[in-house]
Amino acid sequence: MTSKQVVYMNQGQGKTSYARNSGIQNAEQKRLKPMIEAAIADLSGSTSTSALLPTKMVVADLGCSSGPNAVALVSIAIDAIHIHCLQFLQPPPEVCVLLNDLPDNDFNTVVKSLVTLHQSNNEPIVATGIVPGSFYERLFTSGSLHLVCSSNSLHWLSKAPEDLTRNQIPAYDIDEHTRLERHPMVIEAYAQQFRKDFRSFLKFRAKELIPGGRMVVSLVGDFLSKEATCAIELPKKTPSETI
Amino acid sequence: MTSKQVVYMNQGQGKTSYARNSGIQNAEQKRLKPMIEAAIADLSGSTSTSALLPTKMVVADLGCSSGPNAVALVSIAIDAIHIHCLQFLQPPPEVCVLLNDLPDNDFNTVVKSLVTLHQSNNEPIVATGIVPGSFYERLFTSGSLHLVCSSNSLHWLSKAPEDLTRNQIPAYDIDEHTRLERHPMVIEAYAQQFRKDFRSFLKFRAKELIPGGRMVVSLVGDFLSKEATCAIELPKKTPSETI
């Protein structure tokens, strides 16, 4: 068992559960609504009045967690597809909704959310599924995804930086003097691990997205730095441009 | 909540769990090995020495349950694909393995089995997933499956026959006289429900399988009757021929 397999949100519906303590994350998901709607419009391949979506579409949320937030992003995408089809008088496409998180996530709860989503949306959903695994590895077959969403998940790294673990240096040392002294090194080690992980994330999604597929990704970052701004702009780019 | 959503095997690893009481089902799964191997060979589309499998394949087990049996059929399929590729010097295809059962199945346990399967087979598996839902409804997008397996699951009907539930007639009446008197009617009602459900199963799989896709299905039945024999022969037919 590696450390990346034991990271998961608090399960269930209790006082300390993620389901009851994820309001901030949900607010961030709602902020992505216009970007997801724009991505769906982009997928129709045109801005003309005859813009049609593909007849089959696969939408995935990477790092879905459990509780009400698990289906929030894909619900926005489904609504956007539904509205787009009404607007352009297109029959609804077959939509496959896939939710991903690490294997120790509470998938039994996620399945209940998927059932509710399915029952409340007869169209355009046809298929729902769960894909357990790390989004820093391959998750889907090549060219199979139309839209990838991920909110508040990419700050979870694949592992603690090896430079630190090898020397038993914690991210937060309780001794203030040691902590302040090591601060630049610790920050740089985590930044480097993030760069490595995010590059893997983009590399694998580039393989898994269809040509012209779209990603809407939000993550915690320093908005003043150039790198963070680039990451936020990813949804506007094609997979090949993001690497 | 409908009755079809609360049917599931005993969870966990305890004395009365399905995981520890499913030896008969596992023996039946092993009996399907040559049929699954033949189906994989059929999917290469030829018996010549240059017979190649598709570069991407989706294999699904419908009614996977939980415990060690959950990945038994797909493991056989993966081994068959691996051996076929070695034999014909073909690079391994990308394989997506999907496991289905009703939403109340213990999917947290199934995910653990999928992780083990993934770790023990670097090739040819790329993607693993769980698809919750009834196999008497649509589960996958059109033309997306190459091989469907299902063992010891299709005797689970979508519901008790309405003719019986409407008149509050149980499948097994404790009063022997009443039971024997109603026996033919009860048998016929269940047979009719099976015919209806099995037709739905075939109709939806015919939509979901690729042209030339294969199904390997086993179910409890009366081997002396014509209908049961036809069902057992299904793997040799194309989806359009099975209805």
Coordinates of C-alpha atoms in Angstrom, one line a residue:
Chain A
M1 CA 0.0 0.0 0.0
T2 CA 1.5 3.3 -1.0
S3 CA 0.7 6.7 0.5
K4 CA -1.2 7.8 -2.6
Q5 CA -3.8 5.1 -2.0
V6 CA -4.8 6.2 1.5
V7 CA -5.7 9.8 0.8
Y8 CA -9.4 10.4 0.8
M9 CA -12.1 12.7 2.2
N10 CA -13.9 11.9 5.4
Q11 CA -16.7 9.5 4.4
G12 CA -20.4 9.4 5.3
Q13 CA -22.7 12.2 6.3
G14 CA -21.5 12.9 9.8
K15 CA -20.5 16.2 11.4
T16 CA -16.9 16.0 10.2
S17 CA -17.7 14.4 6.8
Y18 CA -16.6 16.0 3.6
A19 CA -20.2 15.9 2.4
R20 CA -21.1 18.4 5.2
N21 CA -17.9 20.4 5.1
S22 CA -17.4 21.2 1.4
G23 CA -19.2 24.5 0.9
I24 CA -16.0 26.3 -0.3
Q25 CA -15.3 23.6 -2.8
N26 CA -18.9 23.8 -4.1
A27 CA -18.7 27.5 -4.5
E28 CA -15.5 27.0 -6.6
Q29 CA -17.4 24.4 -8.7
K30 CA -20.2 26.9 -9.4
R31 CA -17.6 29.5 -10.5
L32 CA -16.6 27.1 -13.3
K33 CA -20.2 27.0 -14.8
P34 CA -19.5 29.6 -17.6
M35 CA -16.3 27.9 -18.5
I36 CA -18.0 24.5 -18.8
E37 CA -20.8 26.0 -20.8
A38 CA -18.1 27.6 -23.1
A39 CA -16.3 24.2 -23.4
I40 CA -19.6 22.5 -24.5
A41 CA -20.2 25.3 -27.1
D42 CA -16.6 24.8 -28.3
L43 CA -17.2 21.1 -28.7
S44 CA -19.9 21.7 -31.2
G45 CA -17.1 22.9 -33.4
S46 CA -18.7 26.0 -34.6
T47 CA -20.5 29.2 -33.6
S48 CA -22.9 29.1 -36.5
T49 CA -26.6 28.4 -36.0
S50 CA -26.2 24.8 -37.1
A51 CA -23.6 23.9 -34.5
L52 CA -24.1 20.3 -33.6
L53 CA -22.5 18.4 -30.7
P54 CA -21.2 14.9 -31.3
T55 CA -23.8 12.1 -31.2
K56 CA -21.9 10.4 -28.4
M57 CA -20.0 12.3 -25.6
V58 CA -17.9 11.3 -22.6
V59 CA -17.6 13.8 -19.7
A60 CA -15.3 13.0 -16.8
D61 CA -14.7 14.7 -13.4
L62 CA -11.3 13.9 -12.0
G63 CA -11.1 14.0 -8.2
C64 CA -14.8 13.8 -7.7
S65 CA -14.6 12.9 -4.0
S66 CA -18.0 11.9 -2.5
G67 CA -21.1 13.7 -1.3
P68 CA -23.1 16.3 -3.2
N69 CA -20.1 17.8 -4.9
A70 CA -19.3 14.5 -6.6
V71 CA -21.8 15.1 -9.4
A72 CA -21.8 19.0 -9.4
L73 CA -19.4 19.5 -12.3
V74 CA -20.9 16.8 -14.5
S75 CA -24.4 18.1 -13.7
I76 CA -23.4 21.5 -15.1
A77 CA -22.0 19.9 -18.2
I78 CA -25.2 17.8 -18.7
D79 CA -27.4 20.9 -18.3
A80 CA -25.2 22.8 -20.8
I81 CA -25.5 19.9 -23.3
H82 CA -29.3 19.8 -22.8
I83 CA -29.7 23.6 -23.3
H84 CA -27.3 23.5 -26.3
C85 CA -29.4 20.8 -28.0
L86 CA -32.7 22.6 -27.3
Q87 CA -31.2 25.8 -28.8
F88 CA -30.0 24.1 -32.0
L89 CA -32.9 21.7 -32.2
Q90 CA -30.5 18.8 -32.0
P91 CA -31.6 15.3 -30.7
P92 CA -29.8 14.8 -27.4
P93 CA -26.5 13.0 -27.7
E94 CA -25.7 9.8 -25.8
V95 CA -23.7 11.1 -22.8
C96 CA -21.4 8.9 -20.7
V97 CA -20.6 10.5 -17.3
L98 CA -17.4 9.2 -15.5
L99 CA -16.3 10.1 -12.0
N100 CA -12.8 9.5 -10.9
D101 CA -11.0 9.5 -7.5
L102 CA -8.4 7.5 -5.7
P103 CA -9.4 3.9 -4.8
D104 CA -10.0 4.6 -1.2
N105 CA -12.7 7.2 -2.0
D106 CA -16.2 6.3 -0.7
F107 CA -17.5 5.0 -4.1
N108 CA -20.6 3.4 -2.5
T109 CA -21.8 6.9 -1.7
V110 CA -20.8 8.2 -5.1
V111 CA -22.8 5.5 -6.8
K112 CA -25.9 6.7 -4.9
S113 CA -25.3 10.2 -6.2
L114 CA -24.9 8.8 -9.8
V115 CA -28.3 7.0 -9.4
T116 CA -30.0 10.2 -8.3
L117 CA -28.4 12.1 -11.2
H118 CA -29.5 9.4 -13.7
Q119 CA -33.1 9.4 -12.4
S120 CA -33.4 13.2 -12.5
N121 CA -31.9 13.4 -16.1
N122 CA -33.5 10.9 -18.4
E123 CA -31.8 12.7 -21.3
P124 CA -29.1 13.1 -22.4
I125 CA -27.4 10.6 -19.9
V126 CA -27.1 7.1 -21.1
A127 CA -24.2 5.7 -19.1
T128 CA -22.6 6.5 -15.8
G129 CA -19.5 5.0 -14.4
I130 CA -16.7 5.2 -11.8
V131 CA -13.0 5.1 -12.7
P132 CA -10.8 4.5 -9.6
G133 CA -7.2 5.6 -9.8
S134 CA -4.7 8.4 -9.7
F135 CA -5.1 11.1 -12.3
Y136 CA -1.4 11.3 -12.4
E137 CA -1.5 7.9 -14.3
R138 CA -3.5 6.6 -17.3
L139 CA -7.2 6.3 -16.5
F140 CA -9.0 6.1 -19.8
T141 CA -8.4 4.7 -23.3
S142 CA -6.9 7.0 -26.0
G143 CA -9.1 9.6 -27.6
S144 CA -12.1 8.6 -25.5
L145 CA -12.9 11.8 -23.6
H146 CA -14.7 14.9 -24.9
L147 CA -14.7 17.0 -21.7
V148 CA -12.5 16.7 -18.6
C149 CA -13.4 18.7 -15.5
S150 CA -11.5 18.9 -12.3
S151 CA -12.0 21.3 -9.4
N152 CA -9.9 21.7 -6.2
S153 CA -8.1 18.4 -6.7
L154 CA -4.8 19.1 -8.4
H155 CA -3.2 20.5 -5.3
W156 CA -3.2 16.8 -4.1
L157 CA 0.2 15.7 -5.2
S158 CA 1.0 12.1 -6.1
K159 CA 3.4 11.9 -3.2
A160 CA 5.5 14.1 -0.8
P161 CA 8.7 15.3 -2.5
E162 CA 11.4 12.6 -2.4
D163 CA 14.0 15.2 -1.5
L164 CA 12.2 15.8 1.7
T165 CA 11.1 12.3 2.6
R166 CA 14.6 10.9 2.0
N167 CA 15.9 13.4 4.5
Q168 CA 12.9 13.0 6.8
I169 CA 12.0 16.7 6.5
P170 CA 8.3 17.4 7.2
A171 CA 6.3 20.0 5.3
Y172 CA 5.6 21.8 8.6
D173 CA 8.3 21.4 11.2
I174 CA 7.0 22.1 14.8
D175 CA 10.3 23.8 15.6
E176 CA 9.8 27.4 14.3
H177 CA 13.5 28.1 13.8
T178 CA 14.0 24.9 11.7
R179 CA 10.8 25.5 9.8
L180 CA 11.7 29.1 8.8
E181 CA 15.3 28.0 7.9
R182 CA 14.0 25.2 5.6
H183 CA 11.0 27.2 4.3
P184 CA 12.5 28.0 0.8
M185 CA 13.8 24.5 0.3
V186 CA 10.4 23.0 1.3
I187 CA 8.5 25.4 -0.9
E188 CA 10.8 24.6 -3.9
A189 CA 10.5 20.8 -3.3
Y190 CA 6.7 21.0 -3.3
A191 CA 6.7 23.3 -6.3
Q192 CA 8.9 20.9 -8.2
Q193 CA 6.7 17.9 -7.3
F194 CA 3.7 19.9 -8.5
R195 CA 5.4 20.7 -11.8
K196 CA 6.2 17.0 -12.3
D197 CA 2.7 15.8 -11.4
F198 CA 0.9 18.5 -13.4
R199 CA 3.0 17.6 -16.4
S200 CA 2.0 13.9 -16.0
F201 CA -1.6 15.0 -15.6
L202 CA -1.5 17.0 -18.9
K203 CA 0.5 14.3 -20.7
F204 CA -2.1 11.6 -19.9
R205 CA -5.1 13.8 -20.6
A206 CA -3.6 14.7 -23.9
K207 CA -3.7 11.0 -24.8
E208 CA -7.1 10.4 -23.5
L209 CA -9.0 13.5 -24.9
I210 CA -10.3 13.4 -28.4
P211 CA -8.7 15.8 -30.9
G212 CA -10.3 19.2 -30.0
G213 CA -11.4 17.9 -26.6
R214 CA -11.7 20.3 -23.7
M215 CA -10.5 20.6 -20.1
V216 CA -11.9 22.9 -17.4
V217 CA -9.5 22.8 -14.5
S218 CA -9.4 24.8 -11.3
L219 CA -6.8 24.6 -8.6
V220 CA -5.6 26.5 -5.7
G221 CA -2.6 28.7 -6.7
D222 CA -0.9 32.0 -6.5
F223 CA -2.7 34.2 -9.0
L224 CA 0.1 36.7 -9.1
S225 CA 2.6 34.2 -10.5
K226 CA 2.8 33.6 -14.3
E227 CA 2.6 29.8 -13.9
A228 CA -0.7 29.9 -12.0
T229 CA -2.3 32.2 -14.5
C230 CA -1.3 29.8 -17.4
A231 CA -2.9 26.9 -15.6
I232 CA -6.2 28.8 -15.1
E233 CA -6.2 29.5 -18.9
L234 CA -6.0 25.8 -19.8
P235 CA -9.7 25.4 -20.7
K236 CA -9.3 27.7 -23.7
K237 CA -6.5 25.5 -25.2
T238 CA -6.5 22.2 -27.0
P239 CA -4.8 19.3 -25.3
S240 CA -1.7 19.5 -27.6
E241 CA -1.3 23.2 -26.7
T242 CA -1.3 22.6 -22.9
I243 CA 1.9 20.7 -22.6
Chain B
M1 CA -36.5 2.9 -3.7
T2 CA -37.6 -0.1 -5.8
S3 CA -37.0 -3.7 -5.1
K4 CA -34.5 -4.0 -7.8
Q5 CA -32.2 -1.6 -6.1
V6 CA -31.9 -3.5 -2.8
V7 CA -30.8 -6.9 -4.2
Y8 CA -27.1 -7.5 -3.5
M9 CA -24.8 -10.2 -2.2
N10 CA -23.7 -10.3 1.4
Q11 CA -20.9 -7.7 1.7
G12 CA -17.5 -8.0 3.3
Q13 CA -15.3 -11.0 4.1
G14 CA -17.3 -12.6 7.0
K15 CA -18.5 -16.2 7.4
T16 CA -21.7 -15.5 5.6
S17 CA -20.3 -13.1 3.0
Y18 CA -20.6 -13.8 -0.8
A19 CA -16.8 -13.6 -1.0
R20 CA -16.5 -16.7 1.2
N21 CA -19.5 -18.5 -0.2
S22 CA -19.2 -18.3 -4.0
G23 CA -17.2 -21.4 -4.9
I24 CA -20.0 -22.8 -7.1
Q25 CA -20.2 -19.5 -9.0
N26 CA -16.4 -19.5 -9.4
A27 CA -16.5 -23.0 -10.8
E28 CA -19.1 -21.9 -13.4
Q29 CA -16.9 -18.9 -14.3
K30 CA -13.9 -21.2 -14.9
R31 CA -16.1 -23.3 -17.2
L32 CA -16.5 -20.3 -19.5
K33 CA -12.8 -20.0 -20.1
P34 CA -12.7 -21.7 -23.5
M35 CA -15.7 -19.7 -24.6
I36 CA -14.1 -16.4 -23.6
E37 CA -10.9 -17.5 -25.4
A38 CA -12.9 -18.4 -28.5
A39 CA -14.7 -15.0 -28.3
I40 CA -11.4 -13.2 -28.2
A41 CA -10.1 -15.2 -31.2
D42 CA -13.4 -14.3 -33.0
L43 CA -12.8 -10.6 -32.3
S44 CA -9.6 -10.7 -34.2
G45 CA -11.9 -11.2 -37.2
S46 CA -9.9 -14.0 -38.8
T47 CA -8.2 -17.3 -38.3
S48 CA -5.2 -16.5 -40.5
T49 CA -1.8 -16.1 -39.0
S50 CA -2.0 -12.3 -39.2
A51 CA -5.2 -12.1 -37.2
L52 CA -5.0 -8.8 -35.2
L53 CA -7.2 -7.6 -32.4
P54 CA -8.6 -4.1 -32.4
T55 CA -6.1 -1.5 -30.9
K56 CA -8.6 -0.6 -28.3
M57 CA -11.0 -3.0 -26.6
V58 CA -13.7 -2.7 -24.0
V59 CA -14.6 -5.8 -21.9
A60 CA -17.5 -5.8 -19.5
D61 CA -18.8 -8.2 -16.8
L62 CA -22.4 -7.7 -16.1
G63 CA -23.5 -8.8 -12.6
C64 CA -19.9 -8.9 -11.2
S65 CA -20.9 -8.9 -7.5
S66 CA -18.0 -8.4 -5.1
G67 CA -15.2 -10.5 -3.7
P68 CA -12.7 -12.6 -5.8
N69 CA -15.3 -13.6 -8.4
A70 CA -15.8 -9.9 -9.4
V71 CA -12.7 -9.9 -11.6
A72 CA -12.6 -13.6 -12.6
L73 CA -14.2 -13.3 -16.0
V74 CA -12.4 -10.2 -17.1
S75 CA -9.1 -11.7 -15.9
I76 CA -9.8 -14.7 -18.2
A77 CA -10.4 -12.2 -21.1
I78 CA -7.3 -10.2 -20.3
D79 CA -5.2 -13.4 -20.3
A80 CA -6.7 -14.5 -23.6
I81 CA -5.9 -11.1 -25.1
H82 CA -2.4 -11.2 -23.8
I83 CA -1.8 -14.7 -25.2
H84 CA -3.4 -13.9 -28.5
C85 CA -1.0 -10.9 -28.9
L86 CA 2.0 -12.9 -28.0
Q87 CA 1.0 -15.6 -30.5
F88 CA 0.4 -13.1 -33.4
L89 CA 3.3 -10.8 -32.4
Q90 CA 0.8 -7.9 -32.0
P91 CA 1.5 -5.0 -29.6
P92 CA -1.1 -5.3 -26.7
P93 CA -4.2 -3.3 -27.3
E94 CA -5.5 -0.7 -24.9
V95 CA -8.1 -2.6 -22.8
C96 CA -10.8 -1.0 -20.7
V97 CA -12.3 -3.3 -18.2
L98 CA -15.8 -2.4 -16.9
L99 CA -17.6 -4.2 -14.0
N100 CA -21.4 -3.8 -13.6
D101 CA -23.8 -4.6 -10.8
L102 CA -26.8 -3.0 -9.1
P103 CA -26.2 0.2 -7.2
D104 CA -26.3 -1.5 -3.8
N105 CA -23.5 -3.8 -4.6
D106 CA -20.3 -3.3 -2.4
F107 CA -18.4 -1.3 -5.0
N108 CA -15.8 -0.2 -2.4
T109 CA -14.7 -3.8 -2.3
V110 CA -14.9 -4.2 -6.1
V111 CA -12.5 -1.2 -6.5
K112 CA -9.9 -3.0 -4.3
S113 CA -10.1 -6.0 -6.6
L114 CA -9.7 -3.8 -9.7
V115 CA -6.6 -2.1 -8.2
T116 CA -5.1 -5.6 -7.6
L117 CA -6.0 -6.6 -11.1
H118 CA -4.4 -3.5 -12.5
Q119 CA -1.2 -3.9 -10.5
S120 CA -0.8 -7.5 -11.5
N121 CA -1.4 -6.8 -15.3
N122 CA 0.6 -3.8 -16.5
E123 CA -0.4 -4.8 -20.0
P124 CA -2.8 -4.8 -21.7
I125 CA -5.0 -3.0 -19.2
V126 CA -5.2 0.7 -19.5
A127 CA -8.5 1.6 -17.9
T128 CA -10.8 0.0 -15.3
G129 CA -14.2 1.2 -14.3
I130 CA -17.4 0.4 -12.5
V131 CA -20.8 0.9 -14.1
P132 CA -23.7 0.7 -11.5
G133 CA -27.1 -0.1 -12.8
S134 CA -29.5 -2.8 -13.9
F135 CA -28.4 -4.8 -17.0
Y136 CA -32.1 -4.8 -18.0
E137 CA -31.6 -1.1 -18.9
R138 CA -29.1 0.9 -20.9
L139 CA -25.6 0.8 -19.3
F140 CA -23.2 1.8 -22.0
T141 CA -23.1 4.1 -25.0
S142 CA -23.9 2.6 -28.4
G143 CA -21.3 0.5 -30.2
S144 CA -18.8 0.8 -27.3
L145 CA -18.4 -2.9 -26.1
H146 CA -16.2 -5.6 -27.7
L147 CA -16.9 -8.4 -25.3
V148 CA -19.7 -8.8 -22.7
C149 CA -19.5 -11.6 -20.1
S150 CA -22.1 -12.5 -17.5
S151 CA -22.1 -15.6 -15.3
N152 CA -24.8 -16.7 -12.9
S153 CA -26.5 -13.4 -12.9
L154 CA -29.4 -13.5 -15.4
H155 CA -31.6 -15.6 -13.2
W156 CA -31.9 -12.4 -11.1
L157 CA -35.0 -10.8 -12.6
S158 CA -35.8 -7.1 -12.8
K159 CA -38.7 -7.6 -10.5
A160 CA -41.2 -10.3 -9.2
P161 CA -43.9 -10.9 -11.9
E162 CA -46.7 -8.3 -11.6
D163 CA -49.4 -11.0 -12.1
L164 CA -48.3 -12.4 -8.8
T165 CA -47.5 -9.3 -6.8
R166 CA -50.8 -7.7 -7.8
N167 CA -52.6 -10.7 -6.3
Q168 CA -50.1 -11.0 -3.4
I169 CA -49.1 -14.5 -4.5
P170 CA -45.6 -15.4 -3.2
A171 CA -43.1 -17.5 -5.2
Y172 CA -43.2 -20.1 -2.4
D173 CA -46.3 -20.4 -0.3
I174 CA -45.8 -22.0 3.0
D175 CA -49.2 -23.8 2.7
E176 CA -48.3 -26.9 0.7
H177 CA -51.8 -27.4 -0.8
T178 CA -52.0 -23.8 -2.1
R179 CA -48.4 -23.9 -3.3
L180 CA -49.0 -27.1 -5.4
E181 CA -52.2 -25.7 -6.7
R182 CA -50.6 -22.5 -7.9
H183 CA -47.4 -24.1 -9.0
P184 CA -48.0 -24.0 -12.8
M185 CA -49.2 -20.4 -12.6
V186 CA -46.3 -19.3 -10.5
I187 CA -43.8 -21.1 -12.8
E188 CA -45.4 -19.6 -15.9
A189 CA -45.4 -16.1 -14.4
Y190 CA -41.7 -16.3 -13.6
A191 CA -40.9 -17.8 -17.0
Q192 CA -42.8 -14.9 -18.7
Q193 CA -40.9 -12.3 -16.6
F194 CA -37.6 -14.0 -17.5
R195 CA -38.5 -13.9 -21.3
K196 CA -39.4 -10.2 -21.0
D197 CA -36.2 -9.4 -19.0
F198 CA -33.9 -11.5 -21.2
R199 CA -35.3 -9.8 -24.3
S200 CA -34.5 -6.4 -22.7
F201 CA -31.0 -7.6 -21.9
L202 CA -30.4 -8.7 -25.5
K203 CA -32.0 -5.6 -27.0
F204 CA -29.8 -3.2 -25.0
R205 CA -26.6 -5.3 -25.5
A206 CA -27.3 -5.3 -29.2
K207 CA -27.1 -1.5 -29.1
E208 CA -24.1 -1.4 -26.9
L209 CA -21.9 -4.0 -28.6
I210 CA -19.8 -3.1 -31.6
P211 CA -20.8 -4.8 -34.9
G212 CA -19.3 -8.3 -34.6
G213 CA -19.0 -7.9 -30.8
R214 CA -19.2 -11.0 -28.7
M215 CA -21.2 -12.1 -25.6
V216 CA -20.4 -15.0 -23.3
V217 CA -23.3 -15.6 -21.0
S218 CA -24.1 -18.4 -18.6
L219 CA -27.2 -18.8 -16.6
V220 CA -29.0 -21.4 -14.6
G221 CA -31.6 -23.2 -16.7
D222 CA -33.2 -26.4 -17.8
F223 CA -30.8 -27.9 -20.2
L224 CA -33.5 -30.2 -21.6
S225 CA -35.6 -27.4 -22.9
K226 CA -35.1 -25.8 -26.3
E227 CA -35.0 -22.3 -25.0
A228 CA -32.3 -22.9 -22.4
T229 CA -30.1 -24.6 -25.1
C230 CA -30.5 -21.6 -27.4
A231 CA -29.4 -19.2 -24.6
I232 CA -26.3 -21.2 -23.9
E233 CA -25.4 -21.0 -27.6
L234 CA -25.6 -17.2 -27.6
P235 CA -21.8 -16.6 -27.5
K236 CA -21.4 -18.0 -31.0
K237 CA -23.8 -15.5 -32.5
T238 CA -23.6 -11.8 -33.4
P239 CA -25.7 -9.4 -31.4
S240 CA -28.2 -9.0 -34.2
E241 CA -28.7 -12.7 -34.4
T242 CA -29.5 -13.2 -30.8
I243 CA -32.8 -11.3 -30.7

